[in-house]
mmCIF file of C-alpha atoms in Angstrom:
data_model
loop_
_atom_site.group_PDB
_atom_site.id
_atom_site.type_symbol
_atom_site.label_atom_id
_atom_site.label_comp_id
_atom_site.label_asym_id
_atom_site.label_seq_id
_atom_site.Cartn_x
_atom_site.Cartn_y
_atom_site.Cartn_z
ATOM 1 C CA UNK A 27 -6.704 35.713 9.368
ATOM 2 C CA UNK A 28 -10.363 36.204 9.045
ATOM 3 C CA UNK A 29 -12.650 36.499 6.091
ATOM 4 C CA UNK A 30 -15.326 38.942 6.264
ATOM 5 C CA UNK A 31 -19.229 38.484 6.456
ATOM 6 C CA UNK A 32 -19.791 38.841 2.354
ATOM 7 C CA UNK A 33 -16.728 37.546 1.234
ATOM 8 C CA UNK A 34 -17.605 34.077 3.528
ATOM 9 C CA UNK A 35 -20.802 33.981 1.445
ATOM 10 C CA UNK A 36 -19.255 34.386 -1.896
ATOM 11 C CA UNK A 37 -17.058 31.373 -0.587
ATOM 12 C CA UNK A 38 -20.571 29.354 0.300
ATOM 13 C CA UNK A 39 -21.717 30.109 -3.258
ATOM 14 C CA UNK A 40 -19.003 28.534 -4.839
ATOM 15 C CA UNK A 41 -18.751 25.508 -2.683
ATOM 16 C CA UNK A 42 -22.643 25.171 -3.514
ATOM 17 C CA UNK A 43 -22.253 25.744 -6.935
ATOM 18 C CA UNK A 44 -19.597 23.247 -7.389
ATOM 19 C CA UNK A 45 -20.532 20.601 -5.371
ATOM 20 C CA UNK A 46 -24.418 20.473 -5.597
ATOM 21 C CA UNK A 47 -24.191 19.227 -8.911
ATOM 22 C CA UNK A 48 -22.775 15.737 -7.867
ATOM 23 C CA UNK A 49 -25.324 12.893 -5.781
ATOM 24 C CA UNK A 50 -23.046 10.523 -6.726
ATOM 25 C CA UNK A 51 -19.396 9.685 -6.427
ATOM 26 C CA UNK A 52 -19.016 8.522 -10.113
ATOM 27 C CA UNK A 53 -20.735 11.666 -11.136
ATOM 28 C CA UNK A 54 -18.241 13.560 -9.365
ATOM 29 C CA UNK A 55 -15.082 11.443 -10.968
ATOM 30 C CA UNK A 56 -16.647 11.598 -14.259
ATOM 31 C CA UNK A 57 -16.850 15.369 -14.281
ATOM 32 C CA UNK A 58 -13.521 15.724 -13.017
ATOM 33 C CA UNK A 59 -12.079 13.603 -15.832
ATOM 34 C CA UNK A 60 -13.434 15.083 -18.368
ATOM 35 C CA UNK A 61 -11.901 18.562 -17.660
ATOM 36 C CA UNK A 62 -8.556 17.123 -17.146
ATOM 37 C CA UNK A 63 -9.213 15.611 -20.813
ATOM 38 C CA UNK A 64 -8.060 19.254 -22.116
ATOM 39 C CA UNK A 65 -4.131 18.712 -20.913
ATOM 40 C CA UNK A 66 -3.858 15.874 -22.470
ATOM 41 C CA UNK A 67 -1.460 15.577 -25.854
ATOM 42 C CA UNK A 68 -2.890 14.992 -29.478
ATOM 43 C CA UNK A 69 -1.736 13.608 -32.741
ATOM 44 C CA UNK A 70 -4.423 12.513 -35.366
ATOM 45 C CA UNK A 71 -1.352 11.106 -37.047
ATOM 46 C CA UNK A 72 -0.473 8.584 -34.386
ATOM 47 C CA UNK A 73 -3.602 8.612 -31.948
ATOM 48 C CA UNK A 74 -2.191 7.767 -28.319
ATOM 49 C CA UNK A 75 -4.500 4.294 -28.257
ATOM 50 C CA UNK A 76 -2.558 2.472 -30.813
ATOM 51 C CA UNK A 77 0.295 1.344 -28.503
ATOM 52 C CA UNK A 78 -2.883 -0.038 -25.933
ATOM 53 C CA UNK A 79 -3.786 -4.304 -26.767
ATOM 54 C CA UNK A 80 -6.851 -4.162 -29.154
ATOM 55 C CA UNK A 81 -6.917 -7.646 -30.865
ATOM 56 C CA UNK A 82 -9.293 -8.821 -28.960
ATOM 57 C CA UNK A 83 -9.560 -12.505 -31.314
ATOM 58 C CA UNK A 84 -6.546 -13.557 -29.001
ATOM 59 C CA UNK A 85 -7.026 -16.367 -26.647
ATOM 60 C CA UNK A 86 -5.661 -15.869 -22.964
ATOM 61 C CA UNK A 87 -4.125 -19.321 -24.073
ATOM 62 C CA UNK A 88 -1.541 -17.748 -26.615
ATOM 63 C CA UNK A 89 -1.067 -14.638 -24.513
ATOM 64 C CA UNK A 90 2.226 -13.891 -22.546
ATOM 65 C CA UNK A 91 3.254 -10.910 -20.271
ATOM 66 C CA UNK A 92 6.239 -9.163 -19.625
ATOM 67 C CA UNK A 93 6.099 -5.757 -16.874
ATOM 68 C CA UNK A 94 8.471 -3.340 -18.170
ATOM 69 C CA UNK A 95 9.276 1.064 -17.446
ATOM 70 C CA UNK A 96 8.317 3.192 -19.541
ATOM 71 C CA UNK A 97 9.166 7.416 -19.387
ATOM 72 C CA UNK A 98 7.018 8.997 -17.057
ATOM 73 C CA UNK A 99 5.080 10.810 -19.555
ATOM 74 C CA UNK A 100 4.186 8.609 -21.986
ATOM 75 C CA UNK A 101 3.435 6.309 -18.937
ATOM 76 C CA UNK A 102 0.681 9.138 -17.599
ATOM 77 C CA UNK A 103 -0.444 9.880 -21.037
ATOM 78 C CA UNK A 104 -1.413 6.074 -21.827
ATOM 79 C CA UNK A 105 -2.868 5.755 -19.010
ATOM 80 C CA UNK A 106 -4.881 9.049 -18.632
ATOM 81 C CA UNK A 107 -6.529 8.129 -21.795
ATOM 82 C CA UNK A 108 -7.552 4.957 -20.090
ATOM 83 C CA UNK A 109 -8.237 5.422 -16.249
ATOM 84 C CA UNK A 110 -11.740 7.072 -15.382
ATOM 85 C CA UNK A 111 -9.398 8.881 -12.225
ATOM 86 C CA UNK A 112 -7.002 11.821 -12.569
ATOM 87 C CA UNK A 113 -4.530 9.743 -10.731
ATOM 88 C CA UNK A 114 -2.645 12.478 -8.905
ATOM 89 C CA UNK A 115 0.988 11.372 -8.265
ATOM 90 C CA UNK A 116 1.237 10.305 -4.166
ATOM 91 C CA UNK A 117 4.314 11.942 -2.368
ATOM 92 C CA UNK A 118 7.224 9.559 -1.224
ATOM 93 C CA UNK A 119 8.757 6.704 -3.422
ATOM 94 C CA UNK A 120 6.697 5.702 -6.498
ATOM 95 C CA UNK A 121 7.290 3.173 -9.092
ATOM 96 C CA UNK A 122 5.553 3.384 -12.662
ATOM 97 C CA UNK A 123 5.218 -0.008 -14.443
ATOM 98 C CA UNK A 124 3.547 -1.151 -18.054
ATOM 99 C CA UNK A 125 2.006 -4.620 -18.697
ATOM 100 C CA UNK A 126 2.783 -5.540 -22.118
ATOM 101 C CA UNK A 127 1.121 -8.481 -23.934
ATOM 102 C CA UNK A 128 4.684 -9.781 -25.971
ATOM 103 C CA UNK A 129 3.105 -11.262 -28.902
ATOM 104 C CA UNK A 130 1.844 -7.715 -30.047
ATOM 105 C CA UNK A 131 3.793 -5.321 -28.558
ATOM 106 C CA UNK A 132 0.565 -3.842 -27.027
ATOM 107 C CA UNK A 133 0.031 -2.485 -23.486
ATOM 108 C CA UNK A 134 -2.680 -4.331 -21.223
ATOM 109 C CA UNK A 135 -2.306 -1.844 -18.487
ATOM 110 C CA UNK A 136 -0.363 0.498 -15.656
ATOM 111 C CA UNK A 137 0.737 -0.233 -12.442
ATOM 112 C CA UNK A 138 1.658 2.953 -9.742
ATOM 113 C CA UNK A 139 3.202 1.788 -6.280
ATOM 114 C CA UNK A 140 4.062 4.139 -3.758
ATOM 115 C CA UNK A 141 4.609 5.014 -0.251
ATOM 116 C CA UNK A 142 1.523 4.367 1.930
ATOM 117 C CA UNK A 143 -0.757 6.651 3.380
ATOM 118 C CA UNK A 144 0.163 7.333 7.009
ATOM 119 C CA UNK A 145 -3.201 6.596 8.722
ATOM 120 C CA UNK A 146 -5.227 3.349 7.472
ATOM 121 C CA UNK A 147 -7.685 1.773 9.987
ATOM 122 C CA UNK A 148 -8.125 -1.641 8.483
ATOM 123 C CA UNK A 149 -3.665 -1.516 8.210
ATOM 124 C CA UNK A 150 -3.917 -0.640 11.806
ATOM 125 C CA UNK A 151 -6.195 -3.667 12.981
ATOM 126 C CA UNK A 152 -4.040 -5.696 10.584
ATOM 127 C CA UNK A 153 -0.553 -5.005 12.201
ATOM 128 C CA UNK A 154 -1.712 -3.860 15.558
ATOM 129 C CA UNK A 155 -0.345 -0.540 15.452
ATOM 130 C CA UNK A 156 -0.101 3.364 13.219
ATOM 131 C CA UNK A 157 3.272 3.356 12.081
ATOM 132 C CA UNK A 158 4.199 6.695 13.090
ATOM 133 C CA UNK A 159 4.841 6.543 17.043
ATOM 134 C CA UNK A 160 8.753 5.066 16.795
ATOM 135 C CA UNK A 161 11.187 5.803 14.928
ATOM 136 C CA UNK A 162 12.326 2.431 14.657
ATOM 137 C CA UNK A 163 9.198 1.259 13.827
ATOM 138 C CA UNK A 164 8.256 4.102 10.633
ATOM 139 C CA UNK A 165 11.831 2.740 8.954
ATOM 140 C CA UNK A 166 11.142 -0.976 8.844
ATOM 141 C CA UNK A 167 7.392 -0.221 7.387
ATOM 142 C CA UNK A 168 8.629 2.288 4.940
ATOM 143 C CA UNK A 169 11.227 -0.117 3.971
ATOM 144 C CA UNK A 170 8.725 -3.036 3.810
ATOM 145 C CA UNK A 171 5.266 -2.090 2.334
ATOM 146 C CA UNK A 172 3.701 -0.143 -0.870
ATOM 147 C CA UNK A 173 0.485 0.720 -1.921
ATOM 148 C CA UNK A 174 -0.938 0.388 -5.610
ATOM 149 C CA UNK A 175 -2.106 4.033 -6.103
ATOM 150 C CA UNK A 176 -3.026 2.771 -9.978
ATOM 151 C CA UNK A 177 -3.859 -0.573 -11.218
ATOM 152 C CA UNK A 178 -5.542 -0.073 -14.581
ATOM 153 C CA UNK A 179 -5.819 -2.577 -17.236
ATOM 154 C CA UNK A 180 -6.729 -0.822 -21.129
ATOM 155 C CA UNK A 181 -10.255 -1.692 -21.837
ATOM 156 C CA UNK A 182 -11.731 -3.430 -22.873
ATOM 157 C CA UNK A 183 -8.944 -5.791 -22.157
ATOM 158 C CA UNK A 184 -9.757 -5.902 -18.553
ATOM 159 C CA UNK A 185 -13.777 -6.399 -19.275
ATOM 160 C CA UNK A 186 -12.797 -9.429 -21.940
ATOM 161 C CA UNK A 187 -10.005 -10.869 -20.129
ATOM 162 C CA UNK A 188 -10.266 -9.923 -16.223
ATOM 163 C CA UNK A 189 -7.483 -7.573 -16.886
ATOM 164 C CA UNK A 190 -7.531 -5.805 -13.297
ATOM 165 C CA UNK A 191 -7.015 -9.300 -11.982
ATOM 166 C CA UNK A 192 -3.922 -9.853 -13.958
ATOM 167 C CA UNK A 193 -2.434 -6.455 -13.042
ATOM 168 C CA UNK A 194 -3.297 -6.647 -9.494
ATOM 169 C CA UNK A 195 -1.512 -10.653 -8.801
ATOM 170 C CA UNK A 196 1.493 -9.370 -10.914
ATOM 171 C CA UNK A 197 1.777 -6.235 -8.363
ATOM 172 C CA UNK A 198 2.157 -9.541 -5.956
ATOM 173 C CA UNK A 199 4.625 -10.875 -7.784
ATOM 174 C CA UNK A 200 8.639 -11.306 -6.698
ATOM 175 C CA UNK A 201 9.202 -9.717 -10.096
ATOM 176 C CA UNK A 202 7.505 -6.737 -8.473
ATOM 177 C CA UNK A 203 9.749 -7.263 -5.209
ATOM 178 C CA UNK A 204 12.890 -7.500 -6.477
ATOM 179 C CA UNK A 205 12.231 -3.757 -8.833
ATOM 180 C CA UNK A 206 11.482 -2.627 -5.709
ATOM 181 C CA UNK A 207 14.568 -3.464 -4.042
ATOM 182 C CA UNK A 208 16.599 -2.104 -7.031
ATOM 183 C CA UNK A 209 14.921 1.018 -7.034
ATOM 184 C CA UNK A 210 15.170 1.577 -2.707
ATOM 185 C CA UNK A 211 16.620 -1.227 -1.094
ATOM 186 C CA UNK A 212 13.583 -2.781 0.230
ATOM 187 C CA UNK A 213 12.881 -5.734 1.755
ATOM 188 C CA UNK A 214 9.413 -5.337 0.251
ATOM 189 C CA UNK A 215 6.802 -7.821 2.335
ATOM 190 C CA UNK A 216 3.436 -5.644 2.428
ATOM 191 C CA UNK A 217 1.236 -4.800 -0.874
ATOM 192 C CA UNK A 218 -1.405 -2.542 -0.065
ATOM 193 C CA UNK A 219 -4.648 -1.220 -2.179
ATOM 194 C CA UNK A 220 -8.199 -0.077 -1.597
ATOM 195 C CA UNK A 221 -10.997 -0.217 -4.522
ATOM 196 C CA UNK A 222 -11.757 2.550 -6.578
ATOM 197 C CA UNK A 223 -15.066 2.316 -5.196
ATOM 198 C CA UNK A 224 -16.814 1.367 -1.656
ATOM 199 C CA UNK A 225 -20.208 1.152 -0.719
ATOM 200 C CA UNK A 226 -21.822 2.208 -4.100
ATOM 201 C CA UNK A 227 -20.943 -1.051 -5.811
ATOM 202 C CA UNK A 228 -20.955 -4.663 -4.591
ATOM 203 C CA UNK A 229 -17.935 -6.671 -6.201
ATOM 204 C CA UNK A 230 -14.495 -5.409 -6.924
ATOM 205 C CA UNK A 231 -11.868 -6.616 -9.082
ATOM 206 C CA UNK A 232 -9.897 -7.796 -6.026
ATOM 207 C CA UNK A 233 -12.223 -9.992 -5.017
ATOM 208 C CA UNK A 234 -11.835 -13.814 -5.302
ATOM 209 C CA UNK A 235 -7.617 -13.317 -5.420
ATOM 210 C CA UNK A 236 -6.985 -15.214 -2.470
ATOM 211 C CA UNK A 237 -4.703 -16.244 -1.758
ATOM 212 C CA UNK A 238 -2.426 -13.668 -3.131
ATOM 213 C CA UNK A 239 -4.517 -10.557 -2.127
ATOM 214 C CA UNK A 240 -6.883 -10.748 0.922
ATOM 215 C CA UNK A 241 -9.622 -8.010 2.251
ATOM 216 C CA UNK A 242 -9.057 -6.889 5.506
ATOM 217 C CA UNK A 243 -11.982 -4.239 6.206
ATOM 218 C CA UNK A 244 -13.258 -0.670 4.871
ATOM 219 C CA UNK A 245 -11.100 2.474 5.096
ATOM 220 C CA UNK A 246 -12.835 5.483 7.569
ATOM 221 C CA UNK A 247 -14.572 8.410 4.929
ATOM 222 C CA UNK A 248 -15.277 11.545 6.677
ATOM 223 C CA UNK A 249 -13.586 13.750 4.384
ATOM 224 C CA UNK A 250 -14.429 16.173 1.704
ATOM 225 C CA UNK A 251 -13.668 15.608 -2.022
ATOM 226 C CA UNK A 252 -11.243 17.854 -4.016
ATOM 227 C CA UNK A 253 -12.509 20.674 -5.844
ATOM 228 C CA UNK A 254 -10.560 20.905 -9.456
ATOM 229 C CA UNK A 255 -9.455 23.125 -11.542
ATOM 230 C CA UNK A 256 -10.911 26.505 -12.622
ATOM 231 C CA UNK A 257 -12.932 26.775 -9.516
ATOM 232 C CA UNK A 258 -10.419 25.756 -7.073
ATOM 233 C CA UNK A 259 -7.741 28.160 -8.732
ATOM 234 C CA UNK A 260 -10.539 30.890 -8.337
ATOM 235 C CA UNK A 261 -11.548 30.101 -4.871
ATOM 236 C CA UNK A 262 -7.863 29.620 -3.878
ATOM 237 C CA UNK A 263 -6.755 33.272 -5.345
ATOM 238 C CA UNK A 264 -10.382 34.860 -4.226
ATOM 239 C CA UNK A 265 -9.202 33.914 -0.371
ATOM 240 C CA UNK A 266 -5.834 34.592 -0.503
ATOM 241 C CA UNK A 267 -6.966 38.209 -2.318
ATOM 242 C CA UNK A 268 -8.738 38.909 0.793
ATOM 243 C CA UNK A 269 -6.312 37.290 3.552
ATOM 244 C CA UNK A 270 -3.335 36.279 2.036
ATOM 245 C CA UNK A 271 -1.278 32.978 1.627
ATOM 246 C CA UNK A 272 -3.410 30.392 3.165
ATOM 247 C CA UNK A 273 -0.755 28.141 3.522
ATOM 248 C CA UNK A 274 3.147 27.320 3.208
ATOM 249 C CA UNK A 275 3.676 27.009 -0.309
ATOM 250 C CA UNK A 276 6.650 24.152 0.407
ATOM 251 C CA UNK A 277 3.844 22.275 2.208
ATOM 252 C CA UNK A 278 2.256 18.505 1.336
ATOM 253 C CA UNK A 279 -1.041 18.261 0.193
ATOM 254 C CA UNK A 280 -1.121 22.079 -0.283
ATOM 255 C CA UNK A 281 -4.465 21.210 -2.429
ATOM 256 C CA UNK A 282 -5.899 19.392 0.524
ATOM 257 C CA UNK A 283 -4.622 21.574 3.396
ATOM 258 C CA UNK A 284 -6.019 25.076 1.464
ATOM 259 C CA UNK A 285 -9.477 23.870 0.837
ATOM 260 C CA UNK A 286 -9.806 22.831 5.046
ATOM 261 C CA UNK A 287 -8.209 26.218 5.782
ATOM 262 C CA UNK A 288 -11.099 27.600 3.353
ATOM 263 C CA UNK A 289 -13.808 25.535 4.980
ATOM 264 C CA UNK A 290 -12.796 26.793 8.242
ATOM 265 C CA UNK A 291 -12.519 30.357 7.465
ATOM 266 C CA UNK A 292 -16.158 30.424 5.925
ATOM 267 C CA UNK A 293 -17.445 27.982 8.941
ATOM 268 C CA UNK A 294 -15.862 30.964 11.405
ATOM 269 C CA UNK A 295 -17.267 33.970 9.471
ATOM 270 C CA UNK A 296 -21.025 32.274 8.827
ATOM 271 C CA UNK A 297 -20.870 30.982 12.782
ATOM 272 C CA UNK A 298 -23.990 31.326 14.543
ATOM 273 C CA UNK A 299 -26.200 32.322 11.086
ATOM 274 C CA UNK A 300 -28.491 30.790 8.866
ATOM 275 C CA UNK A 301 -25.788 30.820 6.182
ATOM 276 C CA UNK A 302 -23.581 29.504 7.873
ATOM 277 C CA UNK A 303 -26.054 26.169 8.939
ATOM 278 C CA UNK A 304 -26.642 26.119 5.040
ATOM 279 C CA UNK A 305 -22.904 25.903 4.305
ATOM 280 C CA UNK A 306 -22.190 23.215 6.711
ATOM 281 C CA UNK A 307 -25.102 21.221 5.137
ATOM 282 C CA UNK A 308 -23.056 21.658 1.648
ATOM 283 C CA UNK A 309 -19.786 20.456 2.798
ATOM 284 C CA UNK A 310 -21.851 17.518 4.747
ATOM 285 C CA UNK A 311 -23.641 16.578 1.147
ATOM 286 C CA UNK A 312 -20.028 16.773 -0.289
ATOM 287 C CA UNK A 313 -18.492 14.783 2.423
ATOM 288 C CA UNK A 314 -21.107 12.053 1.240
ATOM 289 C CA UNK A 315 -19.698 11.508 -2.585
ATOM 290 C CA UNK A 316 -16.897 9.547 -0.590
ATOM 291 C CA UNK A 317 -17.585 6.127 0.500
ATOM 292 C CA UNK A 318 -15.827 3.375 2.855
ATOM 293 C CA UNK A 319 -13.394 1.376 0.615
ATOM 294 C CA UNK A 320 -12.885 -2.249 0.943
ATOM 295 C CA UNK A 321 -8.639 -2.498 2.001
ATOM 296 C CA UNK A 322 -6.849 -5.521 0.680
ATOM 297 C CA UNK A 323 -3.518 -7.011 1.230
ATOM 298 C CA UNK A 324 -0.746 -9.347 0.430
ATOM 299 C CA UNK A 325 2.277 -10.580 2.329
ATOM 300 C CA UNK A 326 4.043 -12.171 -0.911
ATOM 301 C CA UNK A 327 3.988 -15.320 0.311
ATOM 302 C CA UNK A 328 6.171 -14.530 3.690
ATOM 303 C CA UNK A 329 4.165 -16.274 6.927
ATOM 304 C CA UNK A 330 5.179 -13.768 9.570
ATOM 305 C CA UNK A 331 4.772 -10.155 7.221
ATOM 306 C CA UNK A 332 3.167 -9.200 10.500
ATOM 307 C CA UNK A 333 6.246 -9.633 13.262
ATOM 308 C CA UNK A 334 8.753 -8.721 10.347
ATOM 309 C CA UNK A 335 6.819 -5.033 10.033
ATOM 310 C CA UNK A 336 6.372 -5.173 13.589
ATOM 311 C CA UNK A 337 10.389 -5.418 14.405
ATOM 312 C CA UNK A 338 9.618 -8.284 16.083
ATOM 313 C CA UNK A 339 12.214 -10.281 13.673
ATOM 314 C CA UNK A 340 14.531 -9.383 11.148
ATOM 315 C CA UNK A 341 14.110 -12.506 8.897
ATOM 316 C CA UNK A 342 10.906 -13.177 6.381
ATOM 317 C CA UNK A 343 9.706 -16.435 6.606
ATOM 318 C CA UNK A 344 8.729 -17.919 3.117
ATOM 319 C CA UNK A 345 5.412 -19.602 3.643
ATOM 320 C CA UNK A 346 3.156 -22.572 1.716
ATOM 321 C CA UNK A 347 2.202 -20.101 -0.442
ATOM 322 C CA UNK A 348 5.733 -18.116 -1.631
ATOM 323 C CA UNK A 349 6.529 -20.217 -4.287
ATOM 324 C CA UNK A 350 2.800 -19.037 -6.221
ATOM 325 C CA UNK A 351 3.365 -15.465 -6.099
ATOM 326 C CA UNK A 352 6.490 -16.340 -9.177
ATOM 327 C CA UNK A 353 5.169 -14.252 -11.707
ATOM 328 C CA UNK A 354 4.796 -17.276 -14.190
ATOM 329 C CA UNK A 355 2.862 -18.860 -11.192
ATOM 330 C CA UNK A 356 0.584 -16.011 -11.499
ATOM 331 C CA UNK A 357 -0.082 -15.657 -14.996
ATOM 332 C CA UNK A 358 -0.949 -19.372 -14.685
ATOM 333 C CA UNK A 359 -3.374 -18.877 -12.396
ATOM 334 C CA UNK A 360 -5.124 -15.746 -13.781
ATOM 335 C CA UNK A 361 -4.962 -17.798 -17.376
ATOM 336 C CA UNK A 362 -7.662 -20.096 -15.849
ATOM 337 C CA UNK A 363 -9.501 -17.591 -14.996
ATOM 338 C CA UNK A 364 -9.568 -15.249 -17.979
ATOM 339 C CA UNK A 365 -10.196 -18.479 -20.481
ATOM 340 C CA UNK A 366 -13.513 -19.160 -18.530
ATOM 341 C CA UNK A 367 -14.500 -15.268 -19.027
ATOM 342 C CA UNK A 368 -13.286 -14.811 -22.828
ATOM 343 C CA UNK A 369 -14.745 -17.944 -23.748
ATOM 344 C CA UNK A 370 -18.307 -17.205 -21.885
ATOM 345 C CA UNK A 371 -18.105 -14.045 -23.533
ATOM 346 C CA UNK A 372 -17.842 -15.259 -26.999
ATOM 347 C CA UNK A 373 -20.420 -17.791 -26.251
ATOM 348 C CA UNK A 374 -23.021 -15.613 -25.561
ATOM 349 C CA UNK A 375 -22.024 -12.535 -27.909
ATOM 350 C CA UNK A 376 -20.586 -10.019 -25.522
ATOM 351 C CA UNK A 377 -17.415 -10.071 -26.304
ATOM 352 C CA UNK A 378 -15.744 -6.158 -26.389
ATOM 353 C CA UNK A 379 -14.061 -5.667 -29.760
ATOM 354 C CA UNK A 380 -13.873 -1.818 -29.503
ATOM 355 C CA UNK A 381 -11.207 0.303 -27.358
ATOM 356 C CA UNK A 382 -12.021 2.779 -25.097
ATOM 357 C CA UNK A 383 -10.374 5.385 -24.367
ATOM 358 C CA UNK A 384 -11.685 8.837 -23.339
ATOM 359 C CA UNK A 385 -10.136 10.655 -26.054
ATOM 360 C CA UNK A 386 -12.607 9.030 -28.466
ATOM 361 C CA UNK A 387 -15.694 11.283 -27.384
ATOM 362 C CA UNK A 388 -17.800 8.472 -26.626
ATOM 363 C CA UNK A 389 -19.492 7.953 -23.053
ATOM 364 C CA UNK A 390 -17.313 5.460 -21.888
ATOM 365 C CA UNK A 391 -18.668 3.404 -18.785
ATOM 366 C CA UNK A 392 -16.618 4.505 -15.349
ATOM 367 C CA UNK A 393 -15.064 1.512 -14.753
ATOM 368 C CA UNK A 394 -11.606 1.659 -13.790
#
């Protein structure tokens, strides 16, 4: 399977093209939302954002919370609208939840847990091990640990309210554990997440949540980016025109696993020219729109999370801090928390009375 000399450059061009427009990684996310913006559904009868929260003269003080399901597509829709990523579904077990404020009926934001990725360095410090070298070993973490994929609070009820801090302790919650056991049978012990962004912004919303959610490190980030629709679909059919079916179509991450096969089929073709040095440059520059995440954890409350994943014991160990991770417990302690913020907010004028969604056609700031 080899590409010829011309048809490697025309590959070059388009990697190029696409990816020389981004020096940023929220340039690159913003661009890729807004042509995803195109699938999404539309009635001006019954626009999408009126189920979100928008009364924004509440007090966190008269607030209460409930997490309920909601069918998958009006679960994706709601929060397409809202989240500045295209939030492609992870493969394995996944959970969809809605936060709904139960005074008005309204959603405060989405919650997506699902199977961990296989390979996370600051996991692997954490637990002392990559879960994939024993059988025994791959069952009790599968059975024990998720990762929140999406944790999206509407806006601008996380920006008024410290929304993301609400979703992410409730994702902590036993509420959270025991839907989670309904659902697979876990013994669920290990909440994992990373931030949406790394080393291009300072603070994250996970920060100051001990001691229900803890940092543990940045992920590794020597990868390249996804290219998205139209010019992926062309690149994808131009190759496979020329050398056929890149990969197995039954295959995981058949997105991520065509565009290395690509790279490597230019990189062999170009070898040894000055094209080919150019090209490598490109995918280098691309490479650079991701970033080191920060990793954070929580162990629900459960003192030895770390022997129970380990196999070193079959029992979980409720620790000083188990009884705080009760979801009322929770709410209590973000209420403290969110008061302070509204009621700065108000104080000083900058209170967010407007929602925003990215169906409105305004330049909404990348946030979440």
């Amino acid at each position: 399977m080899d590409l010829k000399f011309d048809d490697a450059l025309h590959c070059a061009k388009v990697f190029e093209d696409y990816f020389g427009n981004f020096n940023r990684i929220d340039e690159y996310m913003k661009d890729q939302k807004l042509a995803s913006l195109a699938d999404l559904p539309s009635n001006p009868l019954f626009p999408l954002e009126d189920d979100l929260f928008s009364d924004f003269s509440i007090h966190p003080n008269d607030m209460n919370f409930e997490i309920v399901g909601m069918p998958t597509e009006t679960w994706e829709t709601l929060l397409n609208i809202t989240s500045s990523h295209i939030n492609i579904s992870p493969v394995g077990r996944q959970i969809r939840l809605a936060v709904k404020e139960t005074n008005t009926d309204k959603y405060v934001g989405f919650i997506r847990l699902g199977s961990p990725v296989i390979n996370m360095k600051p996991r692997n410090d954490l637990l002392g091990q990559v879960f994939t070298q024993q059988p025994e070993w791959s069952q009790r973490f599968n059975d024990s640990a998720l990762m929140g994929f999406v944790i999206v609070p509407s806006q601008p009820f996380g920006y008024n309210y410290l929304g993301g801090k609400l979703l992410a302790a409730l994702c902590t919650s036993h509420a959270v554990r025991e839907i989670a056991h309904q659902k697979y049978g876990m013994n669920l012990c290990l909440f994992e997440t990373t931030s949406l962004y790394g080393s291009s912004k300072t603070v994250s919303q996970y920060d100051g949540m001990k001691p229900f959610i803890r940092y543990n490190g940045l992920t590794d980030s020597d990868f390249i980016p996804m290219m998205h629709g139209k010019p992926y679909e062309d690149l994808r059919n131009f190759v496979e025109s020329k050398v056929g079916e890149i990969v197995d179509p039954e295959s995981s991450s058949k997105k991520l696993k065509t565009t290395l096969r690509i790279i490597s089929l230019v990189k062999a073709s170009l070898k040894g020219t000055p094209e080919g040095r150019t090209f490598m440059e490109t995918i280098e520059k691309a490479k650079g729109l991701t970033e080191q995440k920060r990793y954070y954890h929580s162990d629900y409350g459960f003192k030895n999370m770390v022997d129970y994943v380990n196999c070193k014991t079959d029992v979980l160990i409720p620790g000083e801090n188990y009884e705080k991770h009760h979801m009322e417990n929770l709410i209590a302690w973000w209420r403290k928390k969110a008061i302070n913020r509204y009621e700065t907010l108000q104080a000083e004028g900058r209170l967010r009375t407007e929602p925003e969604v990215w169906t409105s056609g305004k330049d909404i700031q990348i946030i979440r």
